[in-house]
Amino acid sequence: MEISVIGAGYVGLTTAACLSEIGHHVFCADCDLEKLDSLRVGRLPFFEPHLDDLVKRGVASGRLEFTVPSDAIKKTEAIFICVGTPPLENGEADLSSIESVARMILSSAHGYRLVIEKSTVPVQTAKRLWKHLSIYNMNALTFDVVSNPEFLREGSAVEDFFHPDRVVIGAESLRAIALMKEIYRPVLQSRSTCPVHSECPAVPEPKLILTDTNSAELVKHASNSFLAMKISFINLIADACEAAGADIEKVAEGIGSDKRIGRAFLNPGIGFGGFCFPKDLQAFVRIGEKLGCDFSLLKEVEKINVRRAEQFVAKIKKELWVLRGKTLAVWGLAFKPNTDDVRFAPALSIIRRLLAEGTTIRAYDPEAMQKAEIDLPQITYCQSPYQAAEGADAILVLTEWNEFRNPNWKQLGELVARKLIIDGRNLFSADEVSPNGFQYIGVGRAVQAIRTAQEFKGIAAAGVLDVSAVSQPAPAQSHAVRTSV
Ligand SMILES: NC(=O)c1ccc[n+]([C@@H]2O[C@H](COP(=O)([O-])OP(=O)(O)OC[C@H]3O[C@@H](n4cnc5c(N)ncnc54)[C@H](O)[C@@H]3O)[C@@H](O)[C@H]2O)c1
């Protein structure tokens, strides 16, 4: 099929490249002409695993072209809207880019158009879009408006396109449903060759959920709010673990082993960020208000998340005493690993607070430094985690990149001013860090912090605990008293 994708950002470019990979002829369009020029010479505006290859292949095959929106809309029957819907001051989604695409469709298209809303939008947006297109319809266009929310995760976006859990289609005409099924057929039937795996894991075919547009729109906001709620919930429990002397990792395992709950998204830390959860949660709260529904549950989820950065800084302060004049190594800036996206990244809000306290920040991130530098030009960007650690009073782990998992502790120990890891993502554990002579402070891990390895062995001897992982002798000084949790 001939398809246009309007908006060449994380969602739009991934959608365009993947649709071309499954055989469609795709015109990917953006209002940012510089971005289009870069894309035409094969330079991607962001980092996303496997996307580079896919774009190159699409362009080489002639099935992926980059152009301006009016040209794309003129040439294609199906139009995916993938523009940004950032938050307004009051938390509502800014829909001005969606409206501007609608105007472009009205002025550039003739005949029939399938308008597919993929951007995350408030419930009833498809209805409003339909009304807007009907009122200003000077070219006697015939059209359908469909909601097709996107669930990709940055860092595994290509894989998520080829192996989605579900494809949600909110449509109100048979013609629209038939076209949408045609577009997604290779994915729905798992017939496409996924470019991520040499051999795809045996996963069930994705579920196709056909519904009305309002319901499809609600699925997206409700899904993101639910996941955000899980994260805030486990963060609350992590606070309780710190206060009561318990181990959040075991508690999360215990909770998550219940099939009704599941282990995913029960990872405590410095909170959620990115271009989806914080803004979608805020927008959903505003939607609830407009609908006259009491969404105070979600307001709490948001409050808990905002507090994470404050609490983390308080933890650093408690351990380091005076912050002014201290040097801090920051490992990780992106809101999560495998992306360069720093939008609403907790790392950035923590760094801003630390700068206000008078610290010097030396940061390293495998992918996100260029983007972070736009917001935070005043910190030092380093070439490696080791360079960032030079002279540091503490190493702060703010994104759980794999690259950080197995450091050369000896080398690190020689570089830092103080051997202290404050781990905002529980990437490490005290058992792993302490034998290397570093003090460890994680999230919700009071038990590991107050028990030495010898004590664990004592318990094991009593036959209560499997401590096969505790093979090294405990460091001479227990961190019981020094740990600030
Ligand atoms: N990033 C994610 O992980 C993700 C996942 C699911 C859904 N979403 C939703 O998808 C939408 C897009 O998100 P994104 O992360 O790709 O945003 P983005 O900022 O990376 O990309 C948006 C693109 O749209 C372009 N654009 C804006 N107005 C335009 C217009 N009038 N005409 C043509 N192009 C225009 C911008 O130049 C930009 O390139 C948002 O609603 C977001 O909430 C994002």
Coordinates of C-alpha atoms and ligand atoms in Angstrom, one line a residue:
M1 CA 0.0 0.0 0.0
E2 CA 1.0 3.6 -0.4
I3 CA 1.3 5.1 3.0
S4 CA 2.4 8.4 4.5
V5 CA 3.8 8.9 7.9
I6 CA 3.7 12.5 9.2
G7 CA 6.2 13.2 11.9
A8 CA 9.7 11.6 11.6
G9 CA 10.4 11.3 15.4
Y10 CA 10.9 8.2 17.5
V11 CA 7.4 6.9 16.6
G12 CA 7.1 8.2 13.1
L13 CA 10.5 7.1 11.7
T14 CA 10.3 3.7 13.3
T15 CA 6.8 3.2 12.0
A16 CA 7.8 4.4 8.5
A17 CA 10.9 2.2 8.3
C18 CA 9.1 -0.9 9.6
L19 CA 6.1 -0.4 7.3
S20 CA 8.5 -0.2 4.3
E21 CA 10.3 -3.3 5.6
I22 CA 7.0 -5.3 5.4
G23 CA 6.5 -4.2 1.8
H24 CA 4.6 -0.9 1.8
H25 CA 5.7 2.1 -0.1
V26 CA 6.1 4.8 2.6
F27 CA 6.5 8.5 2.3
C28 CA 7.9 9.7 5.7
A29 CA 7.3 13.5 6.2
D30 CA 8.2 16.1 8.7
C31 CA 7.8 19.9 9.0
D32 CA 11.5 20.1 10.1
L33 CA 13.3 20.5 6.8
E34 CA 16.8 20.0 8.3
K35 CA 15.7 16.7 9.7
L36 CA 14.5 15.6 6.3
D37 CA 17.8 16.6 4.7
S38 CA 19.7 14.5 7.3
L39 CA 17.4 11.6 6.8
R40 CA 17.9 11.7 3.0
V41 CA 21.7 11.3 3.5
G42 CA 21.1 8.4 6.0
R43 CA 21.7 10.4 9.2
L44 CA 19.1 9.5 11.9
P45 CA 18.1 12.2 14.3
F46 CA 18.2 9.9 17.3
F47 CA 19.6 6.5 18.4
E48 CA 17.4 3.5 18.2
P49 CA 18.8 -0.1 17.9
H50 CA 18.4 -1.6 14.4
L51 CA 16.6 1.4 12.9
D52 CA 19.7 2.7 11.0
D53 CA 19.9 -0.5 9.0
L54 CA 16.1 -0.6 8.4
V55 CA 16.1 3.0 7.1
K56 CA 19.1 2.3 4.8
R57 CA 17.4 -0.8 3.4
G58 CA 14.1 1.0 2.9
V59 CA 15.7 3.8 1.0
A60 CA 17.8 1.4 -1.1
S61 CA 14.7 -0.6 -2.0
G62 CA 12.9 2.6 -3.1
R63 CA 10.1 1.8 -0.6
L64 CA 11.0 4.5 1.9
E65 CA 11.2 8.2 0.8
F66 CA 11.5 11.4 2.8
T67 CA 9.4 14.4 1.8
V68 CA 7.3 17.3 3.0
P69 CA 3.9 16.6 4.5
S70 CA 1.8 18.1 1.6
D71 CA 3.6 15.9 -1.0
A72 CA 3.2 12.7 1.1
I73 CA -0.5 13.4 1.7
K74 CA -1.1 14.1 -1.9
K75 CA 0.4 10.7 -3.0
T76 CA -1.1 8.3 -0.4
E77 CA -4.4 6.8 0.6
A78 CA -3.4 6.1 4.3
I79 CA -1.9 8.7 6.5
F80 CA -0.4 7.9 9.9
I81 CA -0.2 11.0 12.2
C82 CA 2.8 10.6 14.4
V83 CA 3.5 14.2 15.4
G84 CA 4.4 15.2 19.0
T85 CA 1.7 15.9 21.6
P86 CA 3.7 17.6 24.3
P87 CA 2.2 18.8 27.6
L88 CA 0.8 22.4 27.9
E89 CA 1.5 24.3 31.1
N90 CA -1.7 22.8 32.7
G91 CA -0.7 19.2 31.8
E92 CA -3.1 18.9 29.0
A93 CA -1.8 17.5 25.7
D94 CA -1.0 20.2 23.1
L95 CA -2.9 19.0 20.0
S96 CA -1.9 21.9 17.7
S97 CA 0.4 19.7 15.6
I98 CA -2.4 17.2 15.1
E99 CA -4.7 20.1 14.0
S100 CA -2.1 21.4 11.6
V101 CA -1.8 18.0 9.9
A102 CA -5.6 18.0 9.6
R103 CA -5.4 21.3 7.8
M104 CA -2.7 20.0 5.5
I105 CA -4.8 17.0 4.7
L106 CA -7.7 19.2 3.8
S107 CA -5.6 21.4 1.5
S108 CA -3.5 18.7 -0.2
A109 CA -5.7 15.6 -0.5
H110 CA -8.4 14.6 -3.0
G111 CA -10.6 11.5 -3.2
Y112 CA -10.5 9.1 -0.1
R113 CA -8.1 9.3 2.8
L114 CA -7.7 7.0 5.8
V115 CA -6.5 9.2 8.6
I116 CA -4.7 7.2 11.3
E117 CA -4.1 8.8 14.6
K118 CA -1.0 7.1 16.1
S119 CA 0.2 10.0 18.3
T120 CA -1.0 9.7 21.9
V121 CA -4.1 11.8 22.3
P122 CA -7.0 12.4 24.8
V123 CA -10.1 10.3 24.4
Q124 CA -12.5 11.8 21.8
T125 CA -9.7 13.3 19.7
A126 CA -10.6 11.1 16.7
K127 CA -14.2 12.4 16.9
R128 CA -13.0 16.0 17.0
L129 CA -10.6 15.3 14.2
W130 CA -13.5 13.8 12.2
K131 CA -15.6 16.9 12.9
H132 CA -12.8 19.3 12.0
L133 CA -12.2 17.5 8.7
S134 CA -16.0 17.6 8.0
I135 CA -16.4 21.3 8.7
Y136 CA -13.5 22.6 6.7
N137 CA -13.9 20.0 3.9
M138 CA -13.5 22.3 0.8
N139 CA -12.2 19.6 -1.5
A140 CA -15.1 17.2 -1.0
L141 CA -12.7 14.7 0.5
T142 CA -14.1 11.4 1.7
F143 CA -12.3 10.0 4.7
D144 CA -12.3 7.8 7.8
V145 CA -10.5 8.6 11.1
V146 CA -9.0 5.7 12.9
S147 CA -7.3 5.5 16.3
N148 CA -4.3 3.2 16.3
P149 CA -2.3 3.8 19.5
E150 CA 1.4 3.1 19.6
F151 CA 2.9 0.9 22.4
L152 CA 6.6 0.8 21.2
R153 CA 9.3 1.2 23.8
E154 CA 12.3 3.3 22.9
G155 CA 15.3 1.0 22.9
S156 CA 13.4 -1.9 21.5
A157 CA 11.0 0.0 19.1
V158 CA 11.8 -2.1 16.0
E159 CA 11.4 -5.4 17.9
D160 CA 8.1 -4.1 19.3
F161 CA 6.8 -3.3 15.8
F162 CA 7.4 -6.8 14.6
H163 CA 6.4 -8.6 17.9
P164 CA 3.7 -6.5 19.4
D165 CA 1.5 -7.9 22.3
R166 CA -1.5 -6.4 20.6
V167 CA -2.6 -4.1 17.7
V168 CA -5.4 -1.9 18.8
I169 CA -7.6 -0.4 16.1
G170 CA -10.4 1.9 16.9
A171 CA -12.5 2.3 13.7
E172 CA -16.0 3.1 12.8
S173 CA -16.3 1.9 9.2
L174 CA -15.8 -1.4 7.5
R175 CA -13.6 0.2 4.8
A176 CA -11.3 1.6 7.5
I177 CA -11.1 -1.8 9.3
A178 CA -10.3 -3.6 6.1
L179 CA -7.5 -1.1 5.2
M180 CA -6.0 -1.3 8.7
K181 CA -6.0 -5.1 8.6
E182 CA -4.3 -4.9 5.1
I183 CA -1.6 -2.6 6.5
Y184 CA -0.8 -4.8 9.5
R185 CA -1.4 -8.2 7.9
P186 CA 2.3 -9.4 7.8
V187 CA 2.7 -8.4 11.5
L188 CA -0.7 -9.9 12.6
Q189 CA 0.1 -13.2 10.9
S190 CA 3.7 -13.1 12.1
R191 CA 4.7 -13.6 8.4
S192 CA 7.3 -10.8 8.2
T193 CA 10.9 -11.5 8.8
C194 CA 11.9 -9.6 11.8
P195 CA 15.2 -7.7 11.3
V196 CA 16.1 -7.9 15.0
H197 CA 16.4 -11.7 15.5
S198 CA 18.2 -14.1 13.3
E199 CA 15.6 -16.6 14.4
C200 CA 12.5 -15.1 16.1
P201 CA 11.5 -16.4 19.4
A202 CA 8.3 -18.5 19.4
V203 CA 5.8 -15.9 20.5
P204 CA 2.1 -16.0 20.1
E205 CA 0.5 -14.0 17.2
P206 CA -0.3 -10.5 18.4
K207 CA -3.9 -9.9 19.5
L208 CA -6.0 -7.7 17.3
I209 CA -8.3 -5.6 19.3
L210 CA -11.0 -4.0 17.2
T211 CA -13.0 -1.3 18.9
D212 CA -14.4 2.2 18.6
T213 CA -12.1 5.2 18.5
N214 CA -12.9 6.4 22.1
S215 CA -12.1 3.0 23.5
A216 CA -8.8 2.7 21.5
E217 CA -7.7 6.1 22.7
L218 CA -8.5 5.2 26.3
V219 CA -6.5 1.9 26.0
K220 CA -3.3 4.0 25.4
H221 CA -3.6 6.4 28.3
A222 CA -4.9 3.7 30.7
S223 CA -2.0 1.4 29.8
N224 CA 0.7 4.0 30.4
S225 CA -1.0 5.2 33.6
F226 CA -1.2 1.6 34.9
L227 CA 2.5 1.0 34.2
A228 CA 3.4 4.3 35.9
M229 CA 1.3 3.3 38.9
K230 CA 3.2 0.0 39.2
I231 CA 6.5 1.9 39.3
S232 CA 5.3 4.4 41.9
F233 CA 3.8 1.6 43.9
I234 CA 7.1 -0.3 44.1
N235 CA 8.9 2.9 44.9
L236 CA 6.6 3.4 47.9
I237 CA 7.4 -0.2 49.0
A238 CA 11.1 0.5 48.5
D239 CA 10.7 3.4 50.9
A240 CA 9.1 1.1 53.4
C241 CA 11.9 -1.4 52.9
E242 CA 14.5 1.2 53.7
A243 CA 12.6 2.4 56.8
A244 CA 11.8 -1.1 58.1
G245 CA 15.0 -2.9 57.2
A246 CA 13.9 -5.1 54.3
D247 CA 15.1 -6.0 50.9
I248 CA 13.0 -4.6 48.0
E249 CA 14.5 -7.0 45.5
K250 CA 13.1 -10.0 47.4
V251 CA 9.9 -8.2 48.1
A252 CA 9.4 -7.3 44.4
E253 CA 10.2 -10.9 43.5
G254 CA 7.6 -12.1 46.0
I255 CA 5.0 -9.7 44.8
G256 CA 5.7 -10.2 41.1
S257 CA 5.7 -14.0 41.3
D258 CA 1.9 -13.7 41.6
K259 CA 0.7 -14.2 38.1
R260 CA -2.1 -11.7 38.6
I261 CA 0.5 -9.1 39.3
G262 CA 3.7 -10.0 37.3
R263 CA 7.3 -9.0 37.9
A264 CA 7.6 -6.4 35.1
F265 CA 7.7 -2.7 36.1
L266 CA 8.3 -3.6 39.7
N267 CA 11.8 -2.1 39.7
P268 CA 12.4 0.6 42.3
G269 CA 14.6 3.6 41.6
I270 CA 14.7 7.3 40.8
G271 CA 11.3 7.2 39.0
F272 CA 10.0 7.1 35.5
G273 CA 10.7 9.6 32.8
G274 CA 10.7 9.9 29.0
F275 CA 8.3 11.4 26.5
C276 CA 5.4 9.1 27.5
F277 CA 4.7 8.3 31.1
P278 CA 5.1 11.7 32.8
K279 CA 3.1 13.6 30.1
D280 CA 0.5 10.9 29.5
L281 CA -0.2 10.6 33.2
Q282 CA -0.6 14.4 33.5
A283 CA -2.8 14.4 30.4
F284 CA -4.9 11.5 31.7
V285 CA -5.5 13.3 35.0
R286 CA -6.7 16.4 33.1
I287 CA -8.9 14.1 30.9
G288 CA -10.4 12.6 34.1
E289 CA -11.2 16.1 35.4
K290 CA -12.9 17.1 32.1
L291 CA -14.9 13.9 32.2
G292 CA -15.9 14.5 35.8
C293 CA -14.1 11.4 37.0
D294 CA -12.1 11.3 40.2
F295 CA -8.5 10.4 39.1
S296 CA -6.9 11.3 42.4
L297 CA -5.2 7.9 42.4
L298 CA -3.2 9.0 39.4
K299 CA -2.4 12.3 41.0
E300 CA -0.7 10.4 43.8
V301 CA 1.2 8.3 41.3
E302 CA 2.6 11.5 39.8
K303 CA 3.4 13.0 43.2
I304 CA 5.3 9.9 44.3
N305 CA 7.3 10.1 41.0
V306 CA 8.2 13.8 41.4
R307 CA 9.4 13.1 45.0
R308 CA 11.9 10.4 43.8
A309 CA 14.4 13.0 42.5
E310 CA 14.1 15.0 45.8
Q311 CA 14.5 11.9 47.9
F312 CA 17.6 10.7 45.9
V313 CA 19.3 14.1 46.3
A314 CA 18.5 13.9 50.1
K315 CA 20.1 10.5 50.2
I316 CA 23.3 11.9 48.6
K317 CA 23.3 14.8 50.9
K318 CA 22.9 12.6 54.0
E319 CA 25.9 10.6 53.0
L320 CA 28.2 13.4 51.7
W321 CA 27.2 15.9 54.4
V322 CA 28.0 19.3 52.7
L323 CA 27.4 19.1 48.9
R324 CA 28.9 22.5 48.0
G325 CA 32.3 21.8 46.4
K326 CA 31.8 18.1 46.0
T327 CA 32.5 16.3 42.7
L328 CA 29.9 13.7 41.5
A329 CA 30.3 11.2 38.7
V330 CA 27.0 10.6 36.9
W331 CA 26.7 7.3 35.1
G332 CA 23.7 7.6 32.7
L333 CA 21.6 10.5 31.5
A334 CA 19.0 8.9 29.2
F335 CA 15.6 8.2 30.8
K336 CA 16.3 4.5 30.3
P337 CA 19.0 2.3 28.6
N338 CA 19.3 1.8 24.9
T339 CA 18.0 5.2 23.9
D340 CA 19.5 8.7 23.7
D341 CA 16.2 10.3 24.8
V342 CA 16.6 12.6 27.8
R343 CA 13.0 14.1 27.7
F344 CA 11.8 14.2 31.3
A345 CA 14.7 12.0 32.3
P346 CA 15.0 11.7 36.1
A347 CA 18.8 12.0 35.7
L348 CA 18.5 15.6 34.4
S349 CA 16.2 16.7 37.2
I350 CA 18.6 15.2 39.8
I351 CA 21.6 16.9 38.2
R352 CA 19.8 20.3 38.2
R353 CA 19.1 19.9 41.9
L354 CA 22.7 18.9 42.6
L355 CA 24.0 21.9 40.6
A356 CA 21.9 24.2 42.7
E357 CA 23.6 22.7 45.7
G358 CA 27.0 23.7 44.4
T359 CA 28.4 20.4 43.2
T360 CA 30.5 19.7 40.1
I361 CA 29.1 17.1 37.8
R362 CA 31.1 14.8 35.6
A363 CA 28.8 12.8 33.4
Y364 CA 29.0 9.9 31.0
D365 CA 26.3 8.2 28.9
P366 CA 26.9 5.9 26.0
E367 CA 24.3 7.6 23.7
A368 CA 22.6 10.6 25.4
M369 CA 25.3 13.1 26.0
Q370 CA 24.7 15.2 22.8
K371 CA 21.0 15.6 23.7
A372 CA 21.7 16.3 27.4
E373 CA 24.2 19.0 26.5
I374 CA 21.4 21.0 24.9
D375 CA 19.7 21.3 28.3
L376 CA 22.7 21.1 30.5
P377 CA 25.7 22.8 28.9
Q378 CA 27.3 23.6 32.3
I379 CA 28.4 20.1 33.3
T380 CA 31.5 18.1 32.2
Y381 CA 30.8 15.4 29.6
C382 CA 33.3 12.5 29.7
Q383 CA 34.5 9.9 27.3
S384 CA 34.0 6.9 29.6
P385 CA 32.6 6.0 33.0
Y386 CA 36.2 5.9 34.3
Q387 CA 36.9 9.4 33.1
A388 CA 33.7 10.6 34.8
A389 CA 34.8 9.0 38.0
E390 CA 38.1 10.9 38.3
G391 CA 38.2 12.8 41.6
A392 CA 34.6 11.9 42.4
D393 CA 33.2 11.9 45.9
A394 CA 30.6 9.5 44.8
I395 CA 29.5 7.7 41.6
L396 CA 25.8 8.1 41.0
V397 CA 24.2 5.4 38.8
L398 CA 21.2 7.1 37.1
T399 CA 20.6 4.9 34.0
E400 CA 21.1 1.1 34.0
W401 CA 23.1 0.7 30.9
N402 CA 24.7 -2.8 30.4
E403 CA 28.0 -1.0 29.8
F404 CA 28.2 -0.1 33.5
R405 CA 27.5 -3.6 34.9
N406 CA 31.0 -5.0 35.2
P407 CA 33.5 -2.2 35.9
N408 CA 37.1 -2.7 36.7
W409 CA 36.8 -2.0 40.4
K410 CA 40.5 -1.7 41.0
Q411 CA 40.9 0.9 38.2
L412 CA 37.9 2.7 39.5
G413 CA 39.1 2.7 43.0
E414 CA 42.3 4.4 41.9
L415 CA 40.4 7.2 40.2
V416 CA 37.8 8.3 42.7
A417 CA 38.3 10.5 45.7
R418 CA 35.9 8.4 47.8
K419 CA 34.8 4.8 47.1
L420 CA 31.1 5.3 47.2
I421 CA 28.4 4.1 44.8
I422 CA 24.9 5.6 45.1
D423 CA 22.8 3.5 42.9
G424 CA 19.5 5.0 41.7
R425 CA 18.6 1.9 39.6
N426 CA 19.8 -1.0 41.7
L427 CA 22.1 -2.0 38.9
F428 CA 24.6 -3.3 41.5
S429 CA 24.2 -4.9 45.0
A430 CA 26.1 -4.5 48.2
D431 CA 27.3 -8.1 47.8
E432 CA 28.9 -7.2 44.5
V433 CA 30.3 -3.8 45.4
S434 CA 31.4 -4.1 49.0
P435 CA 34.1 -6.8 48.5
N436 CA 35.7 -4.4 46.0
G437 CA 36.2 -1.9 48.8
F438 CA 33.4 0.5 47.7
Q439 CA 30.5 1.5 50.0
Y440 CA 27.1 0.8 48.4
I441 CA 23.8 2.6 48.8
G442 CA 21.0 1.4 46.7
V443 CA 17.2 1.8 46.7
G444 CA 15.1 -0.1 49.2
R445 CA 17.9 -2.4 50.2
A446 CA 18.4 -1.9 53.9
V447 CA 18.9 -5.6 54.6
Q448 CA 21.9 -6.0 52.3
A449 CA 23.3 -2.8 53.6
I450 CA 23.2 -3.7 57.2
R451 CA 24.2 -7.4 56.9
T452 CA 27.8 -8.3 56.2
A453 CA 28.6 -11.3 54.1
Q454 CA 29.7 -13.1 57.3
E455 CA 26.4 -12.6 58.8
F456 CA 24.7 -14.0 55.7
K457 CA 26.9 -17.0 56.0
G458 CA 25.9 -17.4 59.6
I459 CA 22.2 -17.5 58.5
A460 CA 23.0 -19.9 55.7
A461 CA 24.7 -22.2 58.2
A462 CA 21.4 -22.3 60.1
G463 CA 19.9 -23.5 56.8
V464 CA 17.6 -20.6 56.3
L465 CA 19.1 -18.9 53.3
D466 CA 20.8 -19.8 50.0
V467 CA 23.8 -17.5 49.9
S468 CA 25.8 -19.2 47.1
A469 CA 26.4 -15.7 45.7
V470 CA 28.2 -14.6 48.8
S471 CA 31.6 -16.0 48.2
Q472 CA 33.9 -13.2 49.2
P473 CA 34.8 -12.3 52.8
A474 CA 33.1 -9.2 54.1
P475 CA 35.1 -5.9 54.0
A476 CA 36.8 -5.1 57.2
Q477 CA 34.3 -2.3 58.0
S478 CA 30.6 -3.1 57.8
H479 CA 28.5 -0.4 56.2
A480 CA 25.8 -0.8 58.7
V481 CA 26.2 2.5 60.4
R482 CA 27.4 4.5 57.4
T483 CA 24.6 3.6 55.1
S484 CA 22.0 6.4 54.9
V485 CA 18.9 4.3 54.0
Ligands
LIG1 N1 8.5 8.1 22.0 C1 7.8 7.1 22.4 O1 8.3 6.1 23.0 C2 6.3 7.0 22.1 C3 5.7 5.7 22.3 C4 4.3 5.7 22.0 C5 3.6 6.8 21.6 N2 4.3 8.0 21.5 C6 3.5 9.2 21.1 O2 3.8 9.4 19.7 C7 3.8 10.8 19.4 C8 5.1 11.2 18.8 O3 6.1 10.9 19.8 P1 7.7 11.0 19.4 O4 8.4 10.5 20.6 O5 7.9 10.3 18.1 O6 7.9 12.6 19.2 P2 9.1 13.3 18.5 O7 9.1 14.6 19.1 O8 10.3 12.4 18.5 O9 8.6 13.4 16.9 C9 7.6 14.2 16.5 C10 7.9 14.7 15.1 O10 6.8 15.4 14.6 C11 7.2 16.5 13.8 N3 6.1 17.4 13.6 C12 5.5 18.2 14.6 N4 4.5 18.9 14.0 C13 4.5 18.5 12.7 C14 3.6 18.9 11.7 N5 2.6 19.7 11.8 N6 3.8 18.3 10.4 C15 4.8 17.5 10.3 N7 5.7 17.1 11.3 C16 5.5 17.6 12.5 C17 8.4 17.0 14.6 O11 9.3 17.8 13.8 C18 9.1 15.7 15.1 O12 10.0 15.3 14.2 C19 3.5 11.5 20.7 O13 2.1 11.7 20.8 C20 3.9 10.5 21.8 O14 3.2 10.6 23.0 C21 5.6 8.1 21.8

